[in-house]
Amino acid sequence: MANPAEEPDVNPPIREPQEEVEELNGDEEEEDDYEGEDDDDTESKSQTREGRSSVDRIKAESLFRRMRAAPVPVRVHDVIIKGNEKTKDHIIEAELEAAREATTLQELLEASRVANSNLRALDIFDSVNITLDSGPPELPGTTNVVIEVVESKSPLTGQIGVYTKAEARSSSIEASLKYKNIFGYGDIWDGSIVHGYDNSAEVALGMYLPRFRGFRTPFTSRLYLSTQDWLKFSSYKERSLGLSLGLISSKYHELVYTVGWRNLIDPSRTASISIRRQLGHSLLSALKYTFKFDQRNSYLRPTSGYAFISTSQIGGLAPDSRSLRFFKQEIDLRYAVPFGFYNAALNFGVSGGVSFPWGSGYQNRPSSVPERFFLGGNSSPLCSLGGPSALWGFKTRGLGPNEPKRKGDNERDFVGGDAAVTAFADLSFDLPVRWLRERGIHGHVFASAGNMAKLSENEFRNFTAPKFLDTFRTSVGAGIVLPTSVFRMELNYCHILKKQEHDQARSGVCVTFSASS
């Protein structure tokens, strides 16, 4: 045991020289006294620690009571960042703007929680930890926000996968490579290759910046070269080379500008007259604005809440005769009503859209085929928030305006519509088997309806609401839903109530895979 007399004392006692000599030449009895004093010191230190712990606990409980009773005033004195060897300080500090402006402890805690979530969403840190420390003693009522980050040890990541679209009976293989935070601005650079077994393909290079020249919203850009194969449905293939710029991206708003060179071709030489007239090169220069508000508690199985999305797009923003001039508007409204038993909920939705050319002689001009609406696909409309698209029981591009292919061919091209409306209702409920309930497997019954119409080339003069309603397509059915974390699989029996001539739809059992849009 160490001699206490040899340990330095913060406040050493004042002793006479004679006493010091006696201590140095003390007998065994005096040593026993020192051992007794050492035990007393240990007990004293233990009691001191317990006392401090008790005081801290009382202070914490007092603070929590104050927070519950009323706002606790506080002011941020400084933001201290640790662990960022590569990332610029201002990238991290930008997420703490709300915390700097907080005037109460409650506001500061909420702002810190949001900042932590936003920093993790940048996808350049392995971990993020935010703590609140007391400010300088001379500035009471202040605090320091300490941010400790661990940057990604593996900035280069890649993935490869095979994806299947059961409704389109097609599959694709996709590979991507991503490099994070090259220049320390939170920048993410990625490249991707997609090849479909239906001869569709895309090669793209993208860049993401969380902050660009002081703007509070991220900036994205993407250079792409793509080929879309619609020969089986509409007798054309679409090739595009373009650049997409994400100008605004926030919780509710998104603004994207796209410029691209598009070429429509018909290798089969069997296209209908309407498709043949649009073959060739064209320039796409369009601005697209999206407002999205989604308050549903789930994207794959909503049981409460509502969602609304509105998309406005205008094309023809380039002084070129081959520039596609069009206006396109889409809206989609969803609502989920819980019933309070068996986790049952009724989801219903209504969506609509219109696309129309503009410019000189727009009434006589046809709309661009790729900008028209195409319904069908037998995917779940519950997951496709964005506009009119899916109908249970109808094949991809399997309904709406159509024309016969070249003379002597009995097949037809579906050419799309300038106006489209869809609606659906879906009643979901838990099954009476515990094993199924624990895994989220549930049942549902559904109904869907939709229709399209042509408005361009003076066809709007022939449009009437009674005729449009009379030609609505409808379907009903029931099935089992197997949800996962990334997609929704349905095993359904679908019955077609109403369809029109040449529609591609059938009653029977079908399996669909739907991802949240």
Short mmCIF file of C-alpha atoms in Angstrom, two decimals:
data_model
loop_
_atom_site.label_atom_id
_atom_site.label_comp_id
_atom_site.label_asym_id
_atom_site.label_seq_id
_atom_site.Cartn_x
_atom_site.Cartn_y
_atom_site.Cartn_z
CA MET A 1 0.00 0.00 0.00
CA ALA A 2 1.41 3.39 -0.92
CA ASN A 3 2.23 5.80 1.86
CA PRO A 4 -0.21 8.71 1.84
CA ALA A 5 2.57 11.01 2.95
CA GLU A 6 4.27 10.41 -0.41
CA GLU A 7 1.18 11.40 -2.44
CA PRO A 8 0.89 15.10 -3.40
CA ASP A 9 -1.94 16.96 -1.72
CA VAL A 10 -3.77 19.76 -3.44
CA ASN A 11 -3.97 21.69 -0.17
CA PRO A 12 -0.96 20.41 1.84
CA PRO A 13 -1.17 21.10 5.60
CA ILE A 14 1.30 23.41 7.32
CA ARG A 15 3.38 21.45 9.75
CA GLU A 16 6.26 22.22 12.12
CA PRO A 17 9.74 20.82 11.35
CA GLN A 18 9.71 18.82 14.58
CA GLU A 19 6.55 17.03 13.52
CA GLU A 20 8.14 16.19 10.17
CA VAL A 21 11.10 14.57 11.90
CA GLU A 22 8.77 12.53 14.05
CA GLU A 23 6.94 11.35 10.94
CA LEU A 24 10.13 10.27 9.24
CA ASN A 25 11.30 8.37 12.36
CA GLY A 26 7.88 7.11 13.39
CA ASP A 27 7.40 3.64 14.83
CA GLU A 28 5.13 0.78 13.76
CA GLU A 29 2.22 2.24 15.69
CA GLU A 30 2.34 5.41 13.58
CA GLU A 31 2.38 3.30 10.37
CA ASP A 32 -0.76 1.56 11.53
CA ASP A 33 -2.32 4.97 12.05
CA TYR A 34 -1.50 5.89 8.42
CA GLU A 35 -3.10 2.67 7.17
CA GLY A 36 -6.21 3.56 9.07
CA GLU A 37 -6.18 7.03 7.57
CA ASP A 38 -5.77 5.51 4.04
CA ASP A 39 -8.88 3.39 4.53
CA ASP A 40 -10.74 6.45 5.71
CA ASP A 41 -9.63 8.35 2.56
CA THR A 42 -10.89 5.51 0.29
CA GLU A 43 -14.26 5.47 2.01
CA SER A 44 -14.36 9.26 1.78
CA LYS A 45 -13.65 9.21 -1.98
CA SER A 46 -16.33 6.56 -2.53
CA GLN A 47 -18.85 8.61 -0.59
CA THR A 48 -17.83 11.69 -2.59
CA ARG A 49 -18.44 9.90 -5.90
CA GLU A 50 -21.81 8.65 -4.71
CA GLY A 51 -22.66 12.14 -3.56
CA ARG A 52 -21.74 13.64 -6.91
CA SER A 53 -23.73 10.97 -8.75
CA SER A 54 -26.72 11.72 -6.57
CA VAL A 55 -26.36 15.45 -7.21
CA ASP A 56 -26.11 14.87 -10.99
CA ARG A 57 -29.19 12.68 -10.88
CA ILE A 58 -31.13 15.31 -8.98
CA LYS A 59 -30.01 17.99 -11.46
CA ALA A 60 -31.06 15.84 -14.43
CA GLU A 61 -34.47 15.13 -12.92
CA SER A 62 -34.90 18.82 -12.19
CA LEU A 63 -34.00 19.67 -15.80
CA PHE A 64 -36.50 17.14 -17.19
CA ARG A 65 -39.22 18.59 -14.96
CA ARG A 66 -38.42 22.09 -16.22
CA MET A 67 -38.52 20.89 -19.84
CA ARG A 68 -41.93 19.32 -19.31
CA ALA A 69 -43.27 22.37 -17.54
CA ALA A 70 -42.02 25.14 -19.82
CA PRO A 71 -39.40 25.97 -22.48
CA VAL A 72 -35.86 26.08 -21.10
CA PRO A 73 -33.97 29.06 -22.59
CA VAL A 74 -30.55 28.27 -24.04
CA ARG A 75 -28.24 29.68 -26.69
CA VAL A 76 -25.66 27.90 -28.83
CA HIS A 77 -22.23 29.39 -28.24
CA ASP A 78 -20.18 27.28 -30.67
CA VAL A 79 -20.30 24.24 -32.96
CA ILE A 80 -17.31 21.93 -32.55
CA ILE A 81 -16.62 19.35 -35.27
CA LYS A 82 -14.39 16.33 -34.72
CA GLY A 83 -13.28 13.45 -36.93
CA ASN A 84 -13.69 15.05 -40.37
CA GLU A 85 -10.34 14.46 -41.99
CA LYS A 86 -11.60 15.02 -45.54
CA THR A 87 -15.06 16.57 -45.35
CA LYS A 88 -15.18 20.36 -45.31
CA ASP A 89 -16.46 21.95 -42.10
CA HIS A 90 -19.10 24.04 -43.86
CA ILE A 91 -20.76 20.90 -45.28
CA ILE A 92 -21.38 19.64 -41.75
CA GLU A 93 -22.16 23.06 -40.28
CA ALA A 94 -24.81 23.63 -42.94
CA GLU A 95 -26.96 20.94 -41.32
CA LEU A 96 -26.74 22.77 -37.95
CA GLU A 97 -28.33 26.05 -39.08
CA ALA A 98 -31.56 25.29 -37.24
CA ALA A 99 -29.61 24.37 -34.10
CA ARG A 100 -27.74 27.69 -34.13
CA GLU A 101 -31.05 29.55 -34.27
CA ALA A 102 -32.63 27.55 -31.42
CA THR A 103 -33.63 29.60 -28.38
CA THR A 104 -34.83 26.80 -26.10
CA LEU A 105 -33.40 23.45 -25.10
CA GLN A 106 -36.39 21.68 -26.58
CA GLU A 107 -35.80 23.32 -29.97
CA LEU A 108 -32.11 22.50 -29.78
CA LEU A 109 -32.71 18.82 -29.07
CA GLU A 110 -35.13 18.53 -32.00
CA ALA A 111 -32.78 20.42 -34.33
CA SER A 112 -29.90 18.14 -33.29
CA ARG A 113 -31.99 15.06 -33.99
CA VAL A 114 -32.84 16.32 -37.48
CA ALA A 115 -29.22 17.30 -38.14
CA ASN A 116 -28.05 13.83 -37.11
CA SER A 117 -30.53 12.25 -39.51
CA ASN A 118 -29.52 14.59 -42.36
CA LEU A 119 -25.81 13.96 -41.85
CA ARG A 120 -26.36 10.21 -41.96
CA ALA A 121 -28.42 10.65 -45.13
CA LEU A 122 -25.39 12.19 -46.87
CA ASP A 123 -24.07 8.60 -47.02
CA ILE A 124 -20.45 9.66 -46.47
CA PHE A 125 -20.14 8.84 -42.74
CA ASP A 126 -20.03 5.49 -40.99
CA SER A 127 -21.30 7.10 -37.77
CA VAL A 128 -22.52 10.48 -36.51
CA ASN A 129 -22.77 11.48 -32.86
CA ILE A 130 -24.04 14.87 -31.61
CA THR A 131 -23.68 15.87 -27.95
CA LEU A 132 -24.43 19.05 -26.04
CA ASP A 133 -21.72 20.43 -23.76
CA SER A 134 -21.84 23.38 -21.38
CA GLY A 135 -20.64 26.72 -22.70
CA PRO A 136 -18.00 29.00 -21.16
CA PRO A 137 -18.51 29.72 -17.41
CA GLU A 138 -18.56 33.45 -18.10
CA LEU A 139 -21.53 32.95 -20.48
CA PRO A 140 -24.31 31.28 -18.47
CA GLY A 141 -27.22 29.75 -20.38
CA THR A 142 -25.03 28.75 -23.34
CA THR A 143 -24.03 25.39 -24.76
CA ASN A 144 -21.60 23.98 -27.29
CA VAL A 145 -22.78 21.51 -29.91
CA VAL A 146 -20.14 18.82 -30.43
CA ILE A 147 -20.35 16.75 -33.61
CA GLU A 148 -18.21 13.64 -33.87
CA VAL A 149 -18.18 11.90 -37.25
CA VAL A 150 -16.41 8.85 -38.62
CA GLU A 151 -15.89 9.11 -42.36
CA SER A 152 -16.54 6.09 -44.55
CA LYS A 153 -13.62 3.69 -44.55
CA SER A 154 -14.69 2.33 -47.93
CA PRO A 155 -15.68 5.29 -50.14
CA LEU A 156 -15.89 3.02 -53.20
CA THR A 157 -18.96 0.77 -53.28
CA GLY A 158 -20.64 -1.26 -55.98
CA GLN A 159 -23.61 -3.52 -56.46
CA ILE A 160 -25.09 -5.78 -59.09
CA GLY A 161 -28.52 -7.35 -59.28
CA VAL A 162 -31.16 -8.96 -61.46
CA TYR A 163 -34.63 -7.39 -61.45
CA THR A 164 -37.84 -8.82 -62.85
CA LYS A 165 -41.00 -7.03 -63.93
CA ALA A 166 -43.64 -9.71 -63.85
CA GLU A 167 -46.27 -7.40 -65.31
CA ALA A 168 -44.11 -6.68 -68.36
CA ARG A 169 -42.66 -10.20 -68.51
CA SER A 170 -39.16 -8.75 -68.73
CA SER A 171 -36.00 -8.84 -66.65
CA SER A 172 -32.86 -6.73 -66.46
CA ILE A 173 -29.40 -6.91 -64.98
CA GLU A 174 -28.13 -3.75 -63.31
CA ALA A 175 -24.64 -2.85 -62.08
CA SER A 176 -23.53 0.37 -60.40
CA LEU A 177 -20.34 1.82 -58.97
CA LYS A 178 -20.30 4.71 -56.49
CA TYR A 179 -17.42 6.83 -55.15
CA LYS A 180 -18.15 9.04 -52.15
CA ASN A 181 -16.68 12.35 -51.04
CA ILE A 182 -13.83 12.64 -53.54
CA PHE A 183 -13.27 16.37 -53.01
CA GLY A 184 -14.60 16.63 -49.45
CA TYR A 185 -17.81 18.46 -50.38
CA GLY A 186 -20.07 15.49 -49.67
CA ASP A 187 -20.00 14.81 -53.40
CA ILE A 188 -21.06 11.38 -54.66
CA TRP A 189 -20.11 10.19 -58.15
CA ASP A 190 -21.72 7.13 -59.63
CA GLY A 191 -21.91 5.15 -62.81
CA SER A 192 -24.47 2.55 -63.76
CA ILE A 193 -25.20 0.08 -66.53
CA VAL A 194 -28.60 -1.52 -67.11
CA HIS A 195 -29.29 -4.20 -69.69
CA GLY A 196 -32.74 -5.69 -70.20
CA TYR A 197 -33.54 -8.99 -71.81
CA ASP A 198 -36.03 -7.10 -73.95
CA ASN A 199 -33.06 -5.27 -75.56
CA SER A 200 -33.47 -2.13 -73.44
CA ALA A 201 -30.27 -0.63 -72.04
CA GLU A 202 -28.91 2.44 -70.27
CA VAL A 203 -25.47 3.78 -69.41
CA ALA A 204 -25.37 6.75 -67.01
CA LEU A 205 -22.91 8.88 -65.08
CA GLY A 206 -24.17 10.96 -62.17
CA MET A 207 -22.99 13.48 -59.60
CA TYR A 208 -24.60 14.64 -56.34
CA LEU A 209 -23.71 17.71 -54.26
CA PRO A 210 -25.53 18.35 -50.95
CA ARG A 211 -24.73 22.09 -51.22
CA PHE A 212 -23.93 24.09 -54.36
CA ARG A 213 -22.80 27.73 -54.27
CA GLY A 214 -24.73 28.53 -51.11
CA PHE A 215 -28.02 27.00 -52.21
CA ARG A 216 -29.78 25.10 -49.43
CA THR A 217 -30.97 22.29 -51.69
CA PRO A 218 -28.85 19.54 -53.25
CA PHE A 219 -27.68 19.74 -56.85
CA THR A 220 -27.65 16.66 -59.07
CA SER A 221 -26.63 16.02 -62.65
CA ARG A 222 -26.85 12.91 -64.77
CA LEU A 223 -25.56 12.16 -68.25
CA TYR A 224 -27.34 9.22 -69.85
CA LEU A 225 -27.47 7.14 -73.00
CA SER A 226 -30.52 4.89 -73.14
CA THR A 227 -32.53 2.62 -75.39
CA GLN A 228 -36.15 1.71 -74.69
CA ASP A 229 -37.72 -1.13 -76.61
CA TRP A 230 -41.47 -0.76 -77.22
CA LEU A 231 -41.60 -2.87 -80.39
CA LYS A 232 -43.89 -5.49 -78.84
CA PHE A 233 -46.45 -2.91 -77.75
CA SER A 234 -46.16 0.09 -80.06
CA SER A 235 -43.68 -0.87 -82.85
CA TYR A 236 -40.89 1.57 -82.04
CA LYS A 237 -37.61 1.83 -80.18
CA GLU A 238 -36.52 5.00 -78.44
CA ARG A 239 -32.88 6.05 -78.23
CA SER A 240 -31.87 9.05 -76.13
CA LEU A 241 -28.69 10.90 -75.26
CA GLY A 242 -29.15 13.65 -72.71
CA LEU A 243 -28.31 15.51 -69.56
CA SER A 244 -30.58 15.91 -66.53
CA LEU A 245 -29.98 18.65 -63.93
CA GLY A 246 -31.66 18.60 -60.53
CA LEU A 247 -32.01 22.30 -59.69
CA ILE A 248 -34.20 22.08 -56.58
CA SER A 249 -34.74 19.08 -54.33
CA SER A 250 -36.43 19.47 -50.97
CA LYS A 251 -38.96 17.61 -48.87
CA TYR A 252 -41.94 18.77 -50.92
CA HIS A 253 -40.53 20.36 -54.08
CA GLU A 254 -38.38 19.20 -56.97
CA LEU A 255 -37.33 21.04 -60.12
CA VAL A 256 -35.48 19.21 -62.90
CA TYR A 257 -34.29 20.40 -66.29
CA THR A 258 -33.65 17.82 -69.01
CA VAL A 259 -32.08 18.33 -72.43
CA GLY A 260 -31.64 15.39 -74.74
CA TRP A 261 -31.49 14.19 -78.31
CA ARG A 262 -34.14 11.56 -79.04
CA ASN A 263 -34.48 9.18 -81.97
CA LEU A 264 -37.47 6.93 -82.68
CA ILE A 265 -36.89 4.00 -85.03
CA ASP A 266 -38.88 0.99 -86.27
CA PRO A 267 -36.56 -1.94 -87.04
CA SER A 268 -39.55 -4.23 -87.61
CA ARG A 269 -40.96 -1.97 -90.39
CA THR A 270 -44.48 -2.84 -89.22
CA ALA A 271 -45.46 0.35 -87.36
CA SER A 272 -48.88 1.92 -87.76
CA ILE A 273 -49.37 5.21 -89.58
CA SER A 274 -49.36 7.33 -86.39
CA ILE A 275 -46.08 5.79 -85.21
CA ARG A 276 -44.40 6.08 -88.64
CA ARG A 277 -45.16 9.80 -88.76
CA GLN A 278 -43.16 10.38 -85.59
CA LEU A 279 -40.09 8.33 -86.45
CA GLY A 280 -36.83 10.25 -86.63
CA HIS A 281 -34.85 12.74 -84.53
CA SER A 282 -36.20 15.31 -82.10
CA LEU A 283 -34.87 17.57 -79.35
CA LEU A 284 -36.18 17.36 -75.80
CA SER A 285 -35.69 20.49 -73.69
CA ALA A 286 -38.08 20.37 -70.76
CA LEU A 287 -38.53 21.74 -67.25
CA LYS A 288 -40.35 19.52 -64.75
CA TYR A 289 -41.73 20.63 -61.37
CA THR A 290 -43.04 18.16 -58.79
CA PHE A 291 -44.89 18.88 -55.56
CA LYS A 292 -45.23 15.85 -53.29
CA PHE A 293 -46.88 15.56 -49.90
CA ASP A 294 -47.04 12.08 -48.37
CA GLN A 295 -48.32 11.52 -44.83
CA ARG A 296 -49.08 7.79 -45.09
CA ASN A 297 -47.67 5.52 -42.41
CA SER A 298 -46.34 3.06 -45.01
CA TYR A 299 -45.62 3.04 -48.73
CA LEU A 300 -46.25 -0.68 -49.25
CA ARG A 301 -49.22 -1.16 -46.90
CA PRO A 302 -50.75 2.15 -45.83
CA THR A 303 -53.30 1.87 -43.03
CA SER A 304 -53.72 5.60 -42.32
CA GLY A 305 -52.80 8.97 -43.79
CA TYR A 306 -52.99 10.59 -47.19
CA ALA A 307 -50.74 11.59 -50.08
CA PHE A 308 -50.86 14.05 -52.95
CA ILE A 309 -48.52 14.61 -55.86
CA SER A 310 -48.67 17.11 -58.70
CA THR A 311 -46.27 17.09 -61.66
CA SER A 312 -46.09 19.89 -64.23
CA GLN A 313 -43.84 19.66 -67.27
CA ILE A 314 -43.28 22.03 -70.16
CA GLY A 315 -41.19 21.13 -73.19
CA GLY A 316 -39.86 23.21 -76.05
CA LEU A 317 -37.46 25.49 -74.16
CA ALA A 318 -34.98 25.56 -77.02
CA PRO A 319 -35.08 27.68 -80.21
CA ASP A 320 -35.00 24.71 -82.56
CA SER A 321 -37.61 23.56 -85.05
CA ARG A 322 -37.17 19.96 -83.92
CA SER A 323 -37.76 20.83 -80.27
CA LEU A 324 -40.76 19.02 -78.79
CA ARG A 325 -43.27 21.61 -77.59
CA PHE A 326 -45.73 20.18 -75.12
CA PHE A 327 -47.39 20.75 -71.78
CA LYS A 328 -48.06 17.85 -69.44
CA GLN A 329 -49.88 17.86 -66.10
CA GLU A 330 -50.42 14.92 -63.73
CA ILE A 331 -52.05 14.68 -60.30
CA ASP A 332 -52.49 11.78 -57.90
CA LEU A 333 -54.45 11.67 -54.63
CA ARG A 334 -54.43 8.81 -52.09
CA TYR A 335 -56.24 8.31 -48.80
CA ALA A 336 -56.15 5.46 -46.28
CA VAL A 337 -58.97 4.91 -43.77
CA PRO A 338 -58.29 2.57 -40.81
CA PHE A 339 -61.17 0.44 -39.52
CA GLY A 340 -59.74 -0.46 -36.12
CA PHE A 341 -60.04 -4.26 -36.32
CA TYR A 342 -57.83 -6.93 -37.92
CA ASN A 343 -55.55 -4.06 -38.97
CA ALA A 344 -58.05 -3.45 -41.76
CA ALA A 345 -57.83 -0.32 -43.88
CA LEU A 346 -59.46 1.00 -47.03
CA ASN A 347 -57.12 2.66 -49.51
CA PHE A 348 -58.52 4.56 -52.42
CA GLY A 349 -56.93 6.80 -55.00
CA VAL A 350 -57.76 8.94 -57.99
CA SER A 351 -55.24 10.10 -60.58
CA GLY A 352 -55.44 11.99 -63.83
CA GLY A 353 -53.30 13.62 -66.45
CA VAL A 354 -53.35 15.59 -69.67
CA SER A 355 -50.71 16.20 -72.34
CA PHE A 356 -51.08 18.69 -75.15
CA PRO A 357 -48.81 20.30 -77.77
CA TRP A 358 -48.35 24.06 -77.84
CA GLY A 359 -47.07 26.56 -80.40
CA SER A 360 -48.20 27.61 -83.85
CA GLY A 361 -50.95 25.35 -85.17
CA TYR A 362 -50.98 23.25 -82.00
CA GLN A 363 -54.61 22.17 -82.52
CA ASN A 364 -53.74 20.32 -85.70
CA ARG A 365 -50.47 18.83 -84.50
CA PRO A 366 -50.12 15.36 -82.91
CA SER A 367 -48.64 15.03 -79.46
CA SER A 368 -45.31 13.28 -79.02
CA VAL A 369 -45.79 9.54 -78.47
CA PRO A 370 -43.27 9.20 -75.57
CA GLU A 371 -45.10 12.01 -73.71
CA ARG A 372 -48.50 10.34 -73.95
CA PHE A 373 -50.17 8.22 -71.29
CA PHE A 374 -50.13 4.42 -71.37
CA LEU A 375 -52.15 2.37 -68.90
CA GLY A 376 -51.94 -1.24 -67.78
CA GLY A 377 -49.15 -3.40 -66.50
CA ASN A 378 -50.97 -5.45 -63.86
CA SER A 379 -48.84 -3.91 -61.12
CA SER A 380 -50.37 -2.63 -57.92
CA PRO A 381 -51.66 0.96 -58.23
CA LEU A 382 -51.27 1.16 -54.45
CA CYS A 383 -47.49 1.54 -54.91
CA SER A 384 -47.40 3.69 -58.05
CA LEU A 385 -47.80 7.24 -56.72
CA GLY A 386 -47.19 9.69 -59.54
CA GLY A 387 -50.03 9.67 -62.05
CA PRO A 388 -52.31 7.39 -64.05
CA SER A 389 -50.52 4.15 -64.97
CA ALA A 390 -51.52 0.81 -63.43
CA LEU A 391 -54.73 -1.20 -63.72
CA TRP A 392 -55.18 -4.68 -62.26
CA GLY A 393 -55.69 -7.34 -64.93
CA PHE A 394 -54.58 -5.31 -67.98
CA LYS A 395 -51.24 -5.96 -69.67
CA THR A 396 -48.55 -3.33 -70.17
CA ARG A 397 -49.77 -0.80 -72.75
CA GLY A 398 -52.75 -3.07 -73.16
CA LEU A 399 -55.64 -0.61 -73.50
CA GLY A 400 -56.56 2.74 -74.97
CA PRO A 401 -56.28 4.24 -78.46
CA ASN A 402 -54.78 1.76 -80.92
CA GLU A 403 -54.26 1.39 -84.65
CA PRO A 404 -53.61 -1.53 -86.98
CA LYS A 405 -50.04 -2.12 -88.05
CA ARG A 406 -49.00 -2.19 -91.70
CA LYS A 407 -51.47 -3.57 -94.23
CA GLY A 408 -51.82 -7.32 -94.01
CA ASP A 409 -50.89 -7.50 -90.31
CA ASN A 410 -53.66 -8.35 -87.83
CA GLU A 411 -51.74 -6.99 -84.84
CA ARG A 412 -52.26 -3.48 -83.52
CA ASP A 413 -50.14 -0.69 -82.05
CA PHE A 414 -51.22 0.97 -78.84
CA VAL A 415 -50.45 4.64 -79.47
CA GLY A 416 -51.38 6.14 -76.07
CA GLY A 417 -53.73 8.92 -75.05
CA ASP A 418 -53.51 12.64 -74.37
CA ALA A 419 -55.81 12.41 -71.34
CA ALA A 420 -56.06 9.61 -68.78
CA VAL A 421 -57.95 8.93 -65.56
CA THR A 422 -57.63 5.99 -63.15
CA ALA A 423 -59.18 5.12 -59.79
CA PHE A 424 -58.85 2.22 -57.39
CA ALA A 425 -60.02 0.92 -54.01
CA ASP A 426 -58.14 -1.65 -51.94
CA LEU A 427 -59.37 -3.18 -48.69
CA SER A 428 -56.53 -4.91 -46.79
CA PHE A 429 -56.90 -7.00 -43.63
CA ASP A 430 -54.92 -9.40 -41.45
CA LEU A 431 -55.44 -13.12 -41.90
CA PRO A 432 -56.62 -15.26 -38.93
CA VAL A 433 -53.32 -17.16 -38.76
CA ARG A 434 -50.75 -15.89 -36.29
CA TRP A 435 -47.74 -17.11 -38.29
CA LEU A 436 -48.90 -15.08 -41.30
CA ARG A 437 -49.68 -11.97 -39.25
CA GLU A 438 -46.22 -11.98 -37.65
CA ARG A 439 -44.65 -11.90 -41.12
CA GLY A 440 -46.91 -9.16 -42.48
CA ILE A 441 -48.68 -11.49 -44.91
CA HIS A 442 -52.24 -10.28 -45.34
CA GLY A 443 -55.23 -10.44 -47.62
CA HIS A 444 -56.93 -7.82 -49.76
CA VAL A 445 -59.84 -7.28 -52.11
CA PHE A 446 -59.64 -4.61 -54.78
CA ALA A 447 -61.28 -2.82 -57.66
CA SER A 448 -59.83 -0.55 -60.33
CA ALA A 449 -61.07 1.51 -63.25
CA GLY A 450 -59.51 3.75 -65.89
CA ASN A 451 -59.71 5.18 -69.37
CA MET A 452 -57.82 7.29 -71.93
CA ALA A 453 -58.74 9.59 -74.78
CA LYS A 454 -57.04 11.38 -77.65
CA LEU A 455 -57.25 15.19 -77.66
CA SER A 456 -54.63 16.34 -80.18
CA GLU A 457 -55.20 16.77 -83.93
CA ASN A 458 -58.60 18.40 -83.23
CA GLU A 459 -59.89 15.24 -81.51
CA PHE A 460 -60.81 17.30 -78.44
CA ARG A 461 -63.82 18.54 -80.44
CA ASN A 462 -65.21 14.99 -80.41
CA PHE A 463 -64.60 14.45 -76.69
CA THR A 464 -67.71 14.12 -74.49
CA ALA A 465 -67.87 13.15 -70.81
CA PRO A 466 -70.70 10.57 -71.23
CA LYS A 467 -68.79 8.75 -73.97
CA PHE A 468 -65.60 8.83 -71.92
CA LEU A 469 -67.35 7.37 -68.86
CA ASP A 470 -69.15 4.75 -70.93
CA THR A 471 -65.89 3.30 -72.23
CA PHE A 472 -64.22 2.97 -68.81
CA ARG A 473 -62.33 -0.28 -68.17
CA THR A 474 -62.98 -1.94 -64.79
CA SER A 475 -61.67 -4.96 -62.88
CA VAL A 476 -62.09 -6.53 -59.42
CA GLY A 477 -60.30 -9.25 -57.51
CA ALA A 478 -58.82 -10.61 -54.31
CA GLY A 479 -55.50 -12.03 -53.26
CA ILE A 480 -52.69 -12.56 -50.77
CA VAL A 481 -49.99 -9.91 -50.25
CA LEU A 482 -46.42 -10.75 -49.22
CA PRO A 483 -44.67 -7.49 -48.33
CA THR A 484 -40.90 -7.14 -47.98
CA SER A 485 -38.69 -4.20 -47.09
CA VAL A 486 -38.20 -3.24 -50.76
CA PHE A 487 -41.17 -4.53 -52.77
CA ARG A 488 -44.71 -5.88 -52.54
CA MET A 489 -45.61 -9.24 -54.06
CA GLU A 490 -49.25 -10.10 -54.75
CA LEU A 491 -50.84 -13.43 -55.65
CA ASN A 492 -54.20 -12.35 -57.02
CA TYR A 493 -57.24 -13.62 -58.81
CA CYS A 494 -58.46 -10.82 -61.08
CA HIS A 495 -61.77 -10.63 -62.92
CA ILE A 496 -62.24 -8.19 -65.81
CA LEU A 497 -65.66 -6.57 -65.56
CA LYS A 498 -65.45 -4.33 -68.59
CA LYS A 499 -63.03 -3.89 -71.46
CA GLN A 500 -63.11 -2.57 -75.01
CA GLU A 501 -62.32 -4.14 -78.34
CA HIS A 502 -58.61 -4.91 -78.85
CA ASP A 503 -57.80 -4.45 -75.15
CA GLN A 504 -55.27 -6.97 -73.85
CA ALA A 505 -56.75 -8.19 -70.58
CA ARG A 506 -57.83 -11.51 -69.11
CA SER A 507 -59.40 -12.89 -65.96
CA GLY A 508 -57.40 -15.36 -63.91
CA VAL A 509 -54.56 -15.83 -61.45
CA CYS A 510 -51.59 -13.47 -61.70
CA VAL A 511 -48.47 -12.64 -59.70
CA THR A 512 -47.23 -9.05 -59.47
CA PHE A 513 -44.14 -7.42 -58.00
CA SER A 514 -44.44 -3.73 -57.15
CA ALA A 515 -41.85 -1.38 -55.71
CA SER A 516 -42.75 1.88 -53.99
CA SER A 517 -42.45 4.86 -56.34
#
